[in-house]
Short mmCIF file of C-alpha atoms and ligand atoms in Angstrom, two decimals:
data_model
loop_
_atom_site.label_atom_id
_atom_site.label_comp_id
_atom_site.label_asym_id
_atom_site.label_seq_id
_atom_site.Cartn_x
_atom_site.Cartn_y
_atom_site.Cartn_z
CA MET Z 1 6.94 -18.37 21.32
CA GLN Z 2 8.89 -15.88 19.20
CA LYS Z 3 8.83 -12.32 20.51
CA ILE Z 4 9.17 -9.57 17.94
CA GLN Z 5 11.24 -6.63 19.23
CA ASN Z 6 11.29 -2.91 18.60
CA PHE Z 7 14.30 -1.48 16.75
CA ILE Z 8 15.50 1.61 18.60
CA ASN Z 9 18.88 3.33 18.41
CA GLY Z 10 20.38 0.43 16.43
CA LYS Z 11 19.28 -2.25 18.89
CA LEU Z 12 16.46 -4.79 19.10
CA VAL Z 13 14.69 -4.02 22.36
CA ALA Z 14 11.62 -5.11 24.33
CA PRO Z 15 8.80 -2.59 24.88
CA VAL Z 16 9.29 -0.49 28.03
CA SER Z 17 6.01 -1.78 29.50
CA GLY Z 18 7.02 -5.42 28.91
CA SER Z 19 3.56 -6.05 27.36
CA TYR Z 20 2.98 -7.97 24.17
CA ILE Z 21 0.00 -8.63 21.91
CA ASP Z 22 -0.83 -11.75 19.91
CA ASN Z 23 0.21 -12.13 16.30
CA TYR Z 24 -1.90 -14.57 14.25
CA ASN Z 25 -1.09 -16.87 11.38
CA PRO Z 26 -4.32 -16.32 9.38
CA ALA Z 27 -4.06 -19.57 7.39
CA GLU Z 28 -4.16 -21.51 10.66
CA GLY Z 29 -6.19 -19.10 12.79
CA LYS Z 30 -3.52 -19.50 15.48
CA VAL Z 31 -1.26 -17.19 17.48
CA TYR Z 32 2.32 -17.86 16.38
CA SER Z 33 4.33 -14.92 17.73
CA LEU Z 34 4.07 -11.89 20.02
CA ILE Z 35 4.29 -8.21 19.14
CA PRO Z 36 5.46 -5.40 21.44
CA ASP Z 37 2.46 -3.45 22.74
CA SER Z 38 4.48 -0.23 22.48
CA ASP Z 39 3.34 3.06 23.95
CA GLU Z 40 4.30 6.72 24.24
CA GLN Z 41 7.52 5.90 26.11
CA ASP Z 42 8.82 3.61 23.34
CA VAL Z 43 7.95 6.26 20.75
CA LYS Z 44 9.75 8.90 22.83
CA ASN Z 45 12.88 6.72 22.98
CA ALA Z 46 12.71 6.20 19.22
CA VAL Z 47 12.29 9.93 18.52
CA ASP Z 48 15.20 10.79 20.85
CA ALA Z 49 17.42 8.28 19.00
CA ALA Z 50 16.32 9.64 15.62
CA LYS Z 51 16.97 13.24 16.69
CA SER Z 52 20.50 12.35 17.85
CA ALA Z 53 21.23 10.55 14.58
CA PHE Z 54 19.86 13.31 12.35
CA PRO Z 55 22.94 15.63 12.29
CA ILE Z 56 25.18 12.74 11.25
CA TRP Z 57 22.85 11.11 8.70
CA SER Z 58 21.64 14.33 7.07
CA LYS Z 59 25.22 15.58 6.60
CA MET Z 60 26.66 12.26 5.45
CA PRO Z 61 27.86 12.53 1.81
CA VAL Z 62 24.96 11.40 -0.32
CA ASP Z 63 26.92 8.62 -2.04
CA GLU Z 64 27.73 7.06 1.35
CA ARG Z 65 24.07 7.19 2.35
CA SER Z 66 23.19 5.67 -1.00
CA LYS Z 67 25.68 2.79 -0.55
CA ILE Z 68 24.20 1.81 2.82
CA LEU Z 69 20.65 1.81 1.42
CA GLN Z 70 21.78 -0.23 -1.59
CA LYS Z 71 23.38 -2.71 0.78
CA ILE Z 72 20.00 -3.11 2.51
CA ALA Z 73 18.44 -3.77 -0.93
CA ASP Z 74 21.07 -6.45 -1.62
CA LEU Z 75 20.35 -8.10 1.74
CA ILE Z 76 16.61 -8.19 0.94
CA ASP Z 77 17.45 -10.01 -2.31
CA GLU Z 78 19.75 -12.44 -0.51
CA ASN Z 79 16.95 -13.21 1.97
CA LEU Z 80 14.19 -13.51 -0.66
CA ASP Z 81 13.00 -17.00 0.33
CA ARG Z 82 13.03 -16.32 4.06
CA LEU Z 83 11.23 -12.98 3.74
CA ALA Z 84 8.63 -14.36 1.28
CA MET Z 85 7.88 -17.23 3.63
CA ALA Z 86 7.57 -14.83 6.61
CA GLU Z 87 5.24 -12.54 4.63
CA SER Z 88 3.04 -15.43 3.59
CA VAL Z 89 2.78 -16.87 7.12
CA ASP Z 90 2.06 -13.44 8.65
CA ASN Z 91 -0.41 -12.19 6.03
CA GLY Z 92 -1.98 -15.29 4.50
CA LYS Z 93 -0.96 -14.33 0.95
CA PRO Z 94 0.27 -17.09 -1.38
CA VAL Z 95 4.01 -17.55 -0.89
CA ALA Z 96 4.45 -17.51 -4.68
CA LEU Z 97 2.96 -13.99 -4.76
CA ALA Z 98 5.20 -12.78 -1.93
CA LYS Z 99 8.22 -14.21 -3.74
CA ALA Z 100 7.28 -12.77 -7.14
CA VAL Z 101 5.92 -9.38 -6.05
CA ASP Z 102 6.18 -8.25 -2.42
CA ILE Z 103 9.80 -8.97 -1.62
CA PRO Z 104 11.38 -8.09 -5.01
CA ARG Z 105 9.43 -4.83 -4.93
CA SER Z 106 10.76 -4.11 -1.42
CA SER Z 107 14.37 -4.32 -2.60
CA SER Z 108 13.46 -2.27 -5.71
CA ASN Z 109 12.02 0.43 -3.44
CA MET Z 110 15.28 0.63 -1.46
CA ARG Z 111 17.50 0.55 -4.56
CA PHE Z 112 15.34 2.98 -6.53
CA PHE Z 113 15.47 5.75 -3.90
CA ALA Z 114 19.09 4.98 -2.92
CA THR Z 115 20.07 5.82 -6.51
CA ALA Z 116 17.37 8.45 -7.23
CA ILE Z 117 18.85 10.69 -4.54
CA LEU Z 118 22.14 10.75 -6.47
CA HIS Z 119 20.29 12.49 -9.31
CA PHE Z 120 18.09 14.79 -7.25
CA SER Z 121 19.03 18.33 -8.23
CA SER Z 122 18.27 21.84 -7.12
CA GLU Z 123 16.67 24.47 -9.33
CA ALA Z 124 18.12 27.90 -10.20
CA HIS Z 125 16.16 30.90 -11.47
CA LYS Z 126 18.08 33.79 -12.94
CA MET Z 127 16.51 37.29 -13.10
CA ASP Z 128 18.40 39.09 -15.85
CA ASN Z 129 20.75 41.73 -14.39
CA VAL Z 130 18.90 41.64 -11.06
CA ALA Z 131 19.52 38.50 -9.03
CA ILE Z 132 20.00 34.78 -9.11
CA ASN Z 133 17.91 32.38 -7.05
CA TYR Z 134 18.80 28.85 -6.14
CA THR Z 135 16.44 26.51 -4.36
CA ASN Z 136 17.84 24.00 -1.91
CA ARG Z 137 15.92 20.91 -0.87
CA GLU Z 138 16.91 19.97 2.64
CA PRO Z 139 16.07 16.97 4.83
CA ILE Z 140 13.49 17.94 7.44
CA GLY Z 141 14.24 15.89 10.56
CA VAL Z 142 12.39 12.91 12.02
CA ALA Z 143 9.74 11.47 9.68
CA GLY Z 144 6.86 9.32 10.96
CA CYS Z 145 6.01 6.50 8.53
CA ILE Z 146 2.91 4.38 9.16
CA SER Z 147 1.95 1.48 6.89
CA PRO Z 148 -0.89 -1.08 6.48
CA TRP Z 149 -1.09 -4.89 6.41
CA ASN Z 150 -1.95 -5.72 2.82
CA LEU Z 151 1.52 -5.35 1.26
CA PRO Z 152 3.56 -5.25 4.47
CA LEU Z 153 7.25 -4.94 3.53
CA TYR Z 154 6.44 -3.54 0.08
CA LEU Z 155 4.59 -0.47 1.48
CA PHE Z 156 6.84 -0.13 4.53
CA THR Z 157 9.96 0.26 2.32
CA TRP Z 158 8.05 2.46 -0.17
CA LYS Z 159 7.92 5.11 2.59
CA ILE Z 160 11.12 4.70 4.52
CA ALA Z 161 13.37 4.44 1.43
CA PRO Z 162 12.69 8.01 0.17
CA ALA Z 163 12.61 9.37 3.73
CA LEU Z 164 16.08 7.96 4.49
CA ALA Z 165 17.55 8.65 1.04
CA ALA Z 166 16.57 12.32 1.40
CA GLY Z 167 18.55 12.47 4.67
CA ASN Z 168 15.79 12.24 7.27
CA CYS Z 169 15.77 9.91 10.22
CA VAL Z 170 12.64 7.79 10.65
CA VAL Z 171 10.30 6.44 13.30
CA ALA Z 172 8.22 3.82 11.49
CA LYS Z 173 5.28 1.68 12.52
CA PRO Z 174 4.20 -1.33 10.48
CA SER Z 175 0.70 -2.70 10.91
CA GLU Z 176 0.19 -4.68 14.12
CA ILE Z 177 -1.57 -7.28 11.96
CA THR Z 178 1.56 -8.04 9.87
CA PRO Z 179 4.70 -6.97 11.79
CA MET Z 180 7.06 -9.85 10.96
CA THR Z 181 8.91 -8.71 7.84
CA ALA Z 182 9.49 -5.22 9.29
CA TYR Z 183 11.10 -6.98 12.28
CA LEU Z 184 13.31 -9.10 9.98
CA PHE Z 185 14.09 -5.91 8.05
CA SER Z 186 15.49 -4.31 11.23
CA GLU Z 187 18.02 -7.18 11.43
CA LEU Z 188 19.03 -6.52 7.81
CA CYS Z 189 19.56 -2.81 8.62
CA ILE Z 190 21.92 -3.78 11.46
CA ASN Z 191 23.82 -6.12 9.11
CA ALA Z 192 24.02 -3.42 6.42
CA GLY Z 193 25.69 -1.01 8.84
CA LEU Z 194 22.90 1.56 9.01
CA PRO Z 195 24.08 4.00 11.72
CA LYS Z 196 22.17 3.71 14.99
CA GLY Z 197 19.05 5.81 15.39
CA VAL Z 198 18.65 6.53 11.66
CA LEU Z 199 15.71 4.12 11.37
CA ASN Z 200 13.63 3.15 14.39
CA ILE Z 201 10.79 0.65 14.13
CA ILE Z 202 8.05 0.67 16.74
CA HIS Z 203 5.54 -2.18 16.83
CA GLY Z 204 2.10 -1.96 18.34
CA LEU Z 205 -1.48 -0.81 18.07
CA GLY Z 206 -2.54 2.10 15.89
CA ALA Z 207 -4.54 3.81 18.62
CA LYS Z 208 -1.60 3.63 21.06
CA ALA Z 209 1.82 3.46 19.33
CA GLY Z 210 0.57 5.03 16.09
CA GLN Z 211 -1.25 7.78 17.96
CA ALA Z 212 1.93 8.59 19.94
CA ILE Z 213 3.82 9.01 16.64
CA ILE Z 214 1.29 11.36 15.04
CA GLU Z 215 1.02 13.44 18.24
CA HIS Z 216 4.77 13.73 18.89
CA GLN Z 217 5.86 17.35 18.62
CA ASP Z 218 9.31 16.45 17.26
CA ILE Z 219 7.95 14.54 14.26
CA PRO Z 220 7.17 17.31 11.73
CA LEU Z 221 6.09 15.09 8.85
CA ILE Z 222 3.89 12.01 8.59
CA SER Z 223 3.62 9.64 5.67
CA PHE Z 224 0.60 7.37 6.12
CA THR Z 225 -0.93 4.57 4.09
CA GLY Z 226 -4.11 2.95 5.35
CA GLY Z 227 -7.86 3.39 5.59
CA THR Z 228 -9.68 6.64 4.80
CA ALA Z 229 -11.20 6.90 8.30
CA THR Z 230 -7.74 6.58 9.91
CA GLY Z 231 -6.37 9.12 7.44
CA LYS Z 232 -9.09 11.59 8.42
CA HIS Z 233 -8.24 11.14 12.09
CA ILE Z 234 -4.50 11.58 11.40
CA ALA Z 235 -5.15 14.75 9.40
CA ALA Z 236 -7.32 16.16 12.20
CA THR Z 237 -4.58 15.47 14.75
CA ALA Z 238 -1.58 16.54 12.71
CA ALA Z 239 -2.92 19.59 10.85
CA PRO Z 240 -3.20 21.88 13.93
CA MET Z 241 0.43 20.99 14.68
CA PHE Z 242 1.33 22.13 11.11
CA LYS Z 243 2.81 18.76 10.22
CA LYS Z 244 3.51 17.97 6.60
CA LEU Z 245 1.19 15.12 5.56
CA SER Z 246 1.09 12.50 2.84
CA LEU Z 247 -2.03 10.31 2.98
CA GLU Z 248 -2.53 7.24 0.77
CA LEU Z 249 -6.01 5.95 1.53
CA GLY Z 250 -8.78 3.63 0.37
CA GLY Z 251 -10.27 3.02 -3.05
CA LYS Z 252 -13.26 1.60 -4.91
CA ASN Z 253 -11.64 1.26 -8.27
CA PRO Z 254 -13.55 0.83 -11.53
CA ASN Z 255 -12.44 -1.56 -14.26
CA ILE Z 256 -14.11 -0.38 -17.50
CA ILE Z 257 -14.34 -2.87 -20.34
CA PHE Z 258 -15.44 -1.65 -23.79
CA ALA Z 259 -16.69 -3.99 -26.52
CA ASP Z 260 -13.71 -3.01 -28.70
CA CYS Z 261 -11.17 -4.34 -26.19
CA ASP Z 262 -8.72 -7.22 -26.61
CA PHE Z 263 -11.20 -9.57 -24.92
CA ASP Z 264 -8.78 -12.30 -23.83
CA GLN Z 265 -6.31 -9.85 -22.34
CA ALA Z 266 -9.06 -7.89 -20.57
CA LEU Z 267 -10.51 -11.11 -19.18
CA LYS Z 268 -7.19 -12.55 -17.96
CA THR Z 269 -6.05 -9.30 -16.32
CA SER Z 270 -9.48 -8.63 -14.78
CA VAL Z 271 -9.23 -11.91 -12.86
CA LEU Z 272 -5.91 -10.70 -11.45
CA SER Z 273 -7.10 -7.16 -10.75
CA SER Z 274 -10.13 -8.57 -8.92
CA PHE Z 275 -8.57 -11.31 -6.81
CA SER Z 276 -4.79 -10.87 -6.44
CA ASN Z 277 -3.83 -10.96 -2.77
CA GLN Z 278 -7.45 -12.02 -2.04
CA GLY Z 279 -8.61 -8.65 -3.40
CA GLN Z 280 -6.70 -6.90 -0.62
CA ILE Z 281 -4.75 -4.46 -2.79
CA CYS Z 282 -5.80 -0.82 -2.72
CA LEU Z 283 -5.56 -0.89 -6.55
CA CYS Z 284 -7.83 -3.89 -7.11
CA GLY Z 285 -10.66 -3.16 -9.53
CA SER Z 286 -13.70 -4.08 -7.45
CA ARG Z 287 -16.34 -2.57 -9.77
CA ILE Z 288 -16.27 -4.10 -13.23
CA LEU Z 289 -18.23 -2.06 -15.79
CA VAL Z 290 -18.84 -3.89 -19.09
CA GLU Z 291 -20.31 -2.51 -22.31
CA ARG Z 292 -23.71 -4.17 -22.73
CA SER Z 293 -23.02 -5.80 -26.10
CA ILE Z 294 -20.36 -8.07 -24.53
CA TYR Z 295 -21.80 -8.17 -20.99
CA THR Z 296 -23.13 -11.75 -21.05
CA LYS Z 297 -20.10 -13.09 -22.89
CA PHE Z 298 -17.78 -11.41 -20.37
CA VAL Z 299 -19.72 -12.53 -17.27
CA ASP Z 300 -19.78 -16.17 -18.44
CA ALA Z 301 -16.08 -16.26 -19.34
CA PHE Z 302 -15.08 -14.39 -16.16
CA VAL Z 303 -17.05 -16.70 -13.86
CA ALA Z 304 -15.53 -19.77 -15.55
CA LYS Z 305 -12.02 -18.43 -14.87
CA VAL Z 306 -12.83 -17.43 -11.29
CA LYS Z 307 -14.23 -20.89 -10.52
CA ALA Z 308 -10.92 -22.38 -11.67
CA LEU Z 309 -8.83 -20.35 -9.20
CA LYS Z 310 -7.24 -22.64 -6.63
CA ILE Z 311 -8.10 -21.64 -3.07
CA GLY Z 312 -5.55 -23.23 -0.80
CA ASP Z 313 -2.78 -23.29 1.74
CA PRO Z 314 -0.72 -20.13 1.09
CA LEU Z 315 2.46 -22.22 1.37
CA ASP Z 316 1.38 -24.44 -1.54
CA GLY Z 317 3.10 -23.03 -4.64
CA LEU Z 318 -0.02 -23.64 -6.77
CA THR Z 319 -2.40 -21.63 -4.56
CA LYS Z 320 -3.93 -18.56 -6.18
CA ILE Z 321 -6.30 -17.52 -3.36
CA GLY Z 322 -4.79 -17.65 0.13
CA ALA Z 323 -6.15 -16.63 3.53
CA ILE Z 324 -7.84 -13.37 4.48
CA VAL Z 325 -5.55 -11.41 6.79
CA SER Z 326 -7.58 -11.72 10.03
CA GLU Z 327 -10.77 -13.11 11.49
CA ASP Z 328 -12.20 -9.60 11.96
CA HIS Z 329 -11.53 -8.73 8.35
CA MET Z 330 -13.05 -12.01 7.17
CA LYS Z 331 -16.22 -11.24 9.15
CA LYS Z 332 -16.37 -7.75 7.65
CA ILE Z 333 -16.13 -9.14 4.10
CA LEU Z 334 -18.78 -11.79 4.79
CA SER Z 335 -21.09 -9.13 6.22
CA TYR Z 336 -20.74 -7.17 2.96
CA ILE Z 337 -21.69 -10.30 1.00
CA GLU Z 338 -24.84 -10.55 3.14
CA LEU Z 339 -25.53 -6.87 2.51
CA ALA Z 340 -25.17 -7.46 -1.25
CA LYS Z 341 -27.96 -10.05 -1.04
CA LYS Z 342 -30.17 -7.62 0.91
CA GLU Z 343 -29.50 -4.94 -1.70
CA GLY Z 344 -30.80 -7.29 -4.40
CA GLY Z 345 -27.50 -8.61 -5.76
CA GLN Z 346 -27.10 -12.09 -7.23
CA ILE Z 347 -24.05 -14.02 -6.08
CA ILE Z 348 -23.14 -15.78 -9.31
CA THR Z 349 -20.09 -17.51 -7.89
CA GLY Z 350 -18.51 -17.72 -4.43
CA GLY Z 351 -20.08 -15.90 -1.50
CA LYS Z 352 -19.10 -18.26 1.29
CA GLN Z 353 -16.40 -18.91 3.84
CA VAL Z 354 -14.31 -21.94 2.86
CA GLN Z 355 -13.74 -24.73 5.35
CA MET Z 356 -10.19 -25.90 4.68
CA GLU Z 357 -8.53 -29.09 5.89
CA GLU Z 358 -5.50 -30.18 7.94
CA ARG Z 359 -3.16 -27.31 8.87
CA CYS Z 360 -5.68 -24.70 7.61
CA THR Z 361 -8.82 -26.09 9.32
CA ASN Z 362 -9.21 -22.94 11.46
CA GLY Z 363 -7.93 -20.49 8.85
CA TYR Z 364 -9.76 -17.52 7.36
CA PHE Z 365 -10.67 -18.31 3.76
CA ILE Z 366 -13.40 -16.85 1.51
CA GLU Z 367 -14.38 -17.97 -2.00
CA PRO Z 368 -13.68 -15.41 -4.74
CA THR Z 369 -17.09 -13.81 -5.12
CA VAL Z 370 -18.78 -12.24 -8.15
CA ILE Z 371 -22.01 -10.26 -7.77
CA THR Z 372 -24.33 -8.95 -10.47
CA GLY Z 373 -27.67 -7.16 -10.52
CA LEU Z 374 -26.71 -4.17 -8.35
CA GLY Z 375 -27.07 -0.46 -9.16
CA HIS Z 376 -23.98 1.71 -9.05
CA ASP Z 377 -25.08 3.76 -6.05
CA CYS Z 378 -25.84 0.95 -3.56
CA ARG Z 379 -23.50 0.51 -0.57
CA ILE Z 380 -21.76 -2.50 -2.11
CA ASN Z 381 -20.70 -0.33 -5.05
CA GLN Z 382 -19.83 2.71 -2.94
CA GLU Z 383 -17.94 1.35 0.09
CA GLU Z 384 -14.51 -0.27 0.11
CA ILE Z 385 -14.80 -3.99 0.93
CA PHE Z 386 -11.10 -4.82 0.45
CA GLY Z 387 -11.59 -8.53 -0.10
CA PRO Z 388 -12.21 -11.11 -2.84
CA VAL Z 389 -15.53 -9.58 -3.88
CA VAL Z 390 -16.34 -7.84 -7.19
CA THR Z 391 -19.51 -6.59 -8.83
CA ILE Z 392 -20.14 -6.57 -12.58
CA MET Z 393 -22.47 -3.99 -14.11
CA PRO Z 394 -23.43 -3.29 -17.73
CA PHE Z 395 -23.31 0.16 -19.37
CA ASP Z 396 -24.53 1.45 -22.72
CA LYS Z 397 -22.62 4.65 -23.44
CA GLN Z 398 -19.14 5.94 -22.66
CA GLU Z 399 -20.64 8.88 -20.72
CA GLU Z 400 -22.51 6.44 -18.50
CA ALA Z 401 -19.31 4.45 -17.81
CA ILE Z 402 -17.52 7.68 -16.82
CA GLU Z 403 -20.40 8.74 -14.58
CA TYR Z 404 -20.39 5.37 -12.75
CA ALA Z 405 -16.58 5.30 -12.58
CA ASN Z 406 -16.42 8.76 -11.02
CA GLY Z 407 -19.52 8.26 -8.88
CA THR Z 408 -17.92 7.31 -5.55
CA ALA Z 409 -16.13 9.22 -2.80
CA TYR Z 410 -12.85 7.59 -3.90
CA GLY Z 411 -10.47 8.26 -6.78
CA LEU Z 412 -7.40 6.04 -6.57
CA SER Z 413 -7.06 4.05 -9.79
CA THR Z 414 -9.08 3.10 -12.87
CA THR Z 415 -8.42 0.53 -15.57
CA VAL Z 416 -9.84 0.98 -19.09
CA TRP Z 417 -9.93 -1.71 -21.77
CA THR Z 418 -10.31 -0.43 -25.36
CA GLU Z 419 -8.40 -0.72 -28.63
CA ASN Z 420 -9.64 2.76 -29.64
CA LEU Z 421 -6.78 5.17 -29.00
CA LYS Z 422 -8.93 8.28 -29.23
CA ARG Z 423 -11.40 6.90 -26.71
CA ALA Z 424 -8.54 5.94 -24.38
CA HIS Z 425 -7.21 9.51 -24.32
CA ASN Z 426 -10.67 11.05 -23.95
CA ILE Z 427 -11.74 8.83 -21.10
CA ALA Z 428 -8.37 9.21 -19.28
CA ASN Z 429 -9.01 12.94 -19.41
CA GLU Z 430 -12.47 12.60 -17.84
CA LEU Z 431 -11.63 10.21 -14.99
CA LYS Z 432 -11.30 11.56 -11.45
CA SER Z 433 -8.59 9.11 -10.54
CA GLY Z 434 -4.92 9.51 -9.57
CA ILE Z 435 -3.84 6.55 -11.70
CA VAL Z 436 -5.35 5.45 -15.02
CA TRP Z 437 -4.24 2.18 -16.61
CA ILE Z 438 -5.17 1.64 -20.27
CA ASN Z 439 -5.11 -2.03 -21.29
CA CYS Z 440 -3.07 -3.06 -18.26
CA TRP Z 441 -3.16 -3.17 -14.45
CA MET Z 442 -0.51 -2.77 -11.74
CA VAL Z 443 2.20 -1.84 -14.23
CA ARG Z 444 4.37 0.35 -12.03
CA ASP Z 445 7.23 2.64 -12.99
CA LEU Z 446 8.61 3.86 -9.66
CA ARG Z 447 9.35 7.29 -11.16
CA THR Z 448 5.65 8.06 -11.70
CA PRO Z 449 3.41 9.88 -9.20
CA PHE Z 450 1.35 7.48 -7.11
CA GLY Z 451 -1.73 8.47 -5.13
CA GLY Z 452 -5.41 9.20 -5.16
CA MET Z 453 -7.94 11.99 -5.62
CA LYS Z 454 -10.91 12.81 -3.36
CA GLN Z 455 -11.08 10.52 -0.30
CA SER Z 456 -8.32 8.28 -1.67
CA GLY Z 457 -5.68 10.61 -0.36
CA VAL Z 458 -3.68 13.78 -0.26
CA GLY Z 459 -0.30 14.10 -1.95
CA ARG Z 460 1.64 11.72 -4.16
CA GLU Z 461 4.36 9.15 -3.57
CA GLY Z 462 6.91 7.84 -6.06
CA GLY Z 463 9.94 9.32 -7.81
CA ASN Z 464 10.62 13.00 -7.29
CA GLU Z 465 7.20 13.49 -5.67
CA ALA Z 466 8.38 11.42 -2.70
CA LEU Z 467 11.78 13.10 -2.53
CA ARG Z 468 10.06 16.49 -2.59
CA PHE Z 469 7.71 15.42 0.21
CA PHE Z 470 10.60 14.33 2.40
CA THR Z 471 12.53 17.58 1.88
CA GLU Z 472 11.85 21.22 2.62
CA THR Z 473 12.69 23.89 0.05
CA LYS Z 474 14.70 26.96 0.83
CA ASN Z 475 15.17 29.68 -1.78
CA VAL Z 476 18.34 31.74 -1.67
CA CYS Z 477 18.27 35.00 -3.67
CA ILE Z 478 21.57 36.77 -4.47
CA LYS Z 479 21.60 40.25 -5.97
CA LEU Z 480 23.78 40.49 -9.05
P1 NAD F 1 -5.68 1.15 8.96
O1 NAD F 1 -6.01 2.55 8.64
O2 NAD F 1 -6.54 0.42 9.91
O3 NAD F 1 -4.20 1.01 9.53
C1 NAD F 1 -3.07 1.47 8.82
C2 NAD F 1 -1.96 1.77 9.80
O4 NAD F 1 -2.37 2.88 10.61
C3 NAD F 1 -1.63 0.63 10.77
O5 NAD F 1 -0.24 0.58 10.97
C4 NAD F 1 -2.35 1.06 12.03
O6 NAD F 1 -1.80 0.52 13.19
C5 NAD F 1 -2.17 2.56 11.98
N1 NAD F 1 -3.13 3.34 12.77
C6 NAD F 1 -4.40 3.03 13.09
N2 NAD F 1 -4.93 3.99 13.88
C7 NAD F 1 -3.97 4.93 14.05
C8 NAD F 1 -3.91 6.16 14.75
N3 NAD F 1 -4.93 6.62 15.48
N4 NAD F 1 -2.77 6.88 14.69
C9 NAD F 1 -1.73 6.45 13.96
N5 NAD F 1 -1.71 5.27 13.30
C10 NAD F 1 -2.83 4.53 13.33
O7 NAD F 1 -5.62 0.41 7.55
P2 NAD F 1 -5.39 -1.13 7.28
O8 NAD F 1 -6.65 -1.86 7.61
O9 NAD F 1 -4.10 -1.55 7.88
O10 NAD F 1 -5.17 -1.14 5.69
C11 NAD F 1 -6.20 -1.25 4.77
C12 NAD F 1 -6.51 0.10 4.16
O11 NAD F 1 -5.34 0.66 3.59
C13 NAD F 1 -7.51 0.01 3.03
O12 NAD F 1 -8.44 1.07 3.15
C14 NAD F 1 -6.66 0.21 1.78
O13 NAD F 1 -7.34 0.74 0.66
C15 NAD F 1 -5.63 1.16 2.29
N6 NAD F 1 -4.44 1.13 1.44
C16 NAD F 1 -4.18 2.22 0.66
C17 NAD F 1 -3.07 2.21 -0.18
C18 NAD F 1 -2.76 3.39 -1.05
O14 NAD F 1 -1.64 3.46 -1.54
N7 NAD F 1 -3.67 4.31 -1.28
C19 NAD F 1 -2.23 1.10 -0.19
C20 NAD F 1 -2.54 0.02 0.62
C21 NAD F 1 -3.64 0.05 1.45
#
């Protein structure tokens, strides 16, 4: 059986303990490879390698650094089919989705930050006849980057690209649930000529390998994407050590549909924003709020479209709904569907585990599920389910829609459907949400700030926000 290896000091190496954990193919419900069960010692080796590489990498002329990172982007493109297949097998997502979104976005992340750093400038502030200030932005040292399983290579590169472009060295940990593409990525880094120790990838459990990263005294900054509870724990551990923190956490995103919307566009995109990647995208709109005058029309048309979605083998190019990432996660989603019934919800389509055939007989599949009849403050509408489950609720007035939209502990993204420009601006102003999409969803310009309010996170990724996070400012003041 294939053994994934850690990537430390430019080499693929076994964990010091020699222990491995099982890695599942969720479409088959079967172990198909082994992951290093790394511990403190592996993390120490990775940090030592990163510290040794830092003086060379941080002082390398920026255009040379940029060329190496662009080479990695080119290699991702050249390996598109192989990486998309690996992502689909590891995660359960449709291979067509991995090929159209995950892998192209991973190379875009690398290329975007490899070139952004060429344009990253310092500021100067002149005090007339007194002094001149210039503000340098310097790489910090060894960055810890920890990513989740839902968009494995996509979110892994979204962190390490700005960290490396800014001149830091990195100790990164992908999710233990989906480690494969990060492992293949380490091979691409070797082929691209990334100097040894600049990027180190440690595989293993969050509570062991991840914990060793956040506790390490020589890692002064942590960029984390994952669940809110994990983020809270990381903040509690890292804050007393005065580490710089970026936390991208959970969401319970509203999708607000006004009667004056472009109905067909709102309908088509709402199916995507509800069920893409089996609803396992932090930006999925899991609470659909519909103005009462079109509520019945919308529910009927939405359910008809959802029923037509093909649930199938992720490797079948026609599949729209693939496997849930793990058995544990499938059980969690199913338990929320049971809770919805107890809370008085009506399951108007879906609601059950799907028994597949042949290769996928033991896989983890759930029907796309639509629930109505619930109030906005019940647990189903307050807690993140992170699966193919949405609720639809009617509203009468704009103020009511805003109150429901803002009425959770989260504040990651909101989508609004209206053809009324004035309403669009007004409502965008009122929403407590880091990202507001008007008449679209998941349209991403990598220069824009990305992140959430309230319990959806602290800090922003993307563009200059990310480059600022991965650098430390120093102001130099010269008397004139
Ligand atoms: P998770 O919090 O369980 O794990 C995320 C990562 O943290 C994994 O690599 C895990 O091994 C590691 N980890 C766990 N415990 C740790 C510890 N004590 N110390 C250090 N690292 C630790 O999250 P998940 O289940 O992998 O991902 C799903 C969650 O991620 C959802 O809540 C989703 O909303 C969120 N998410 C947020 C964004 C965003 O940009 N805001 C994007 C994608 C996913």
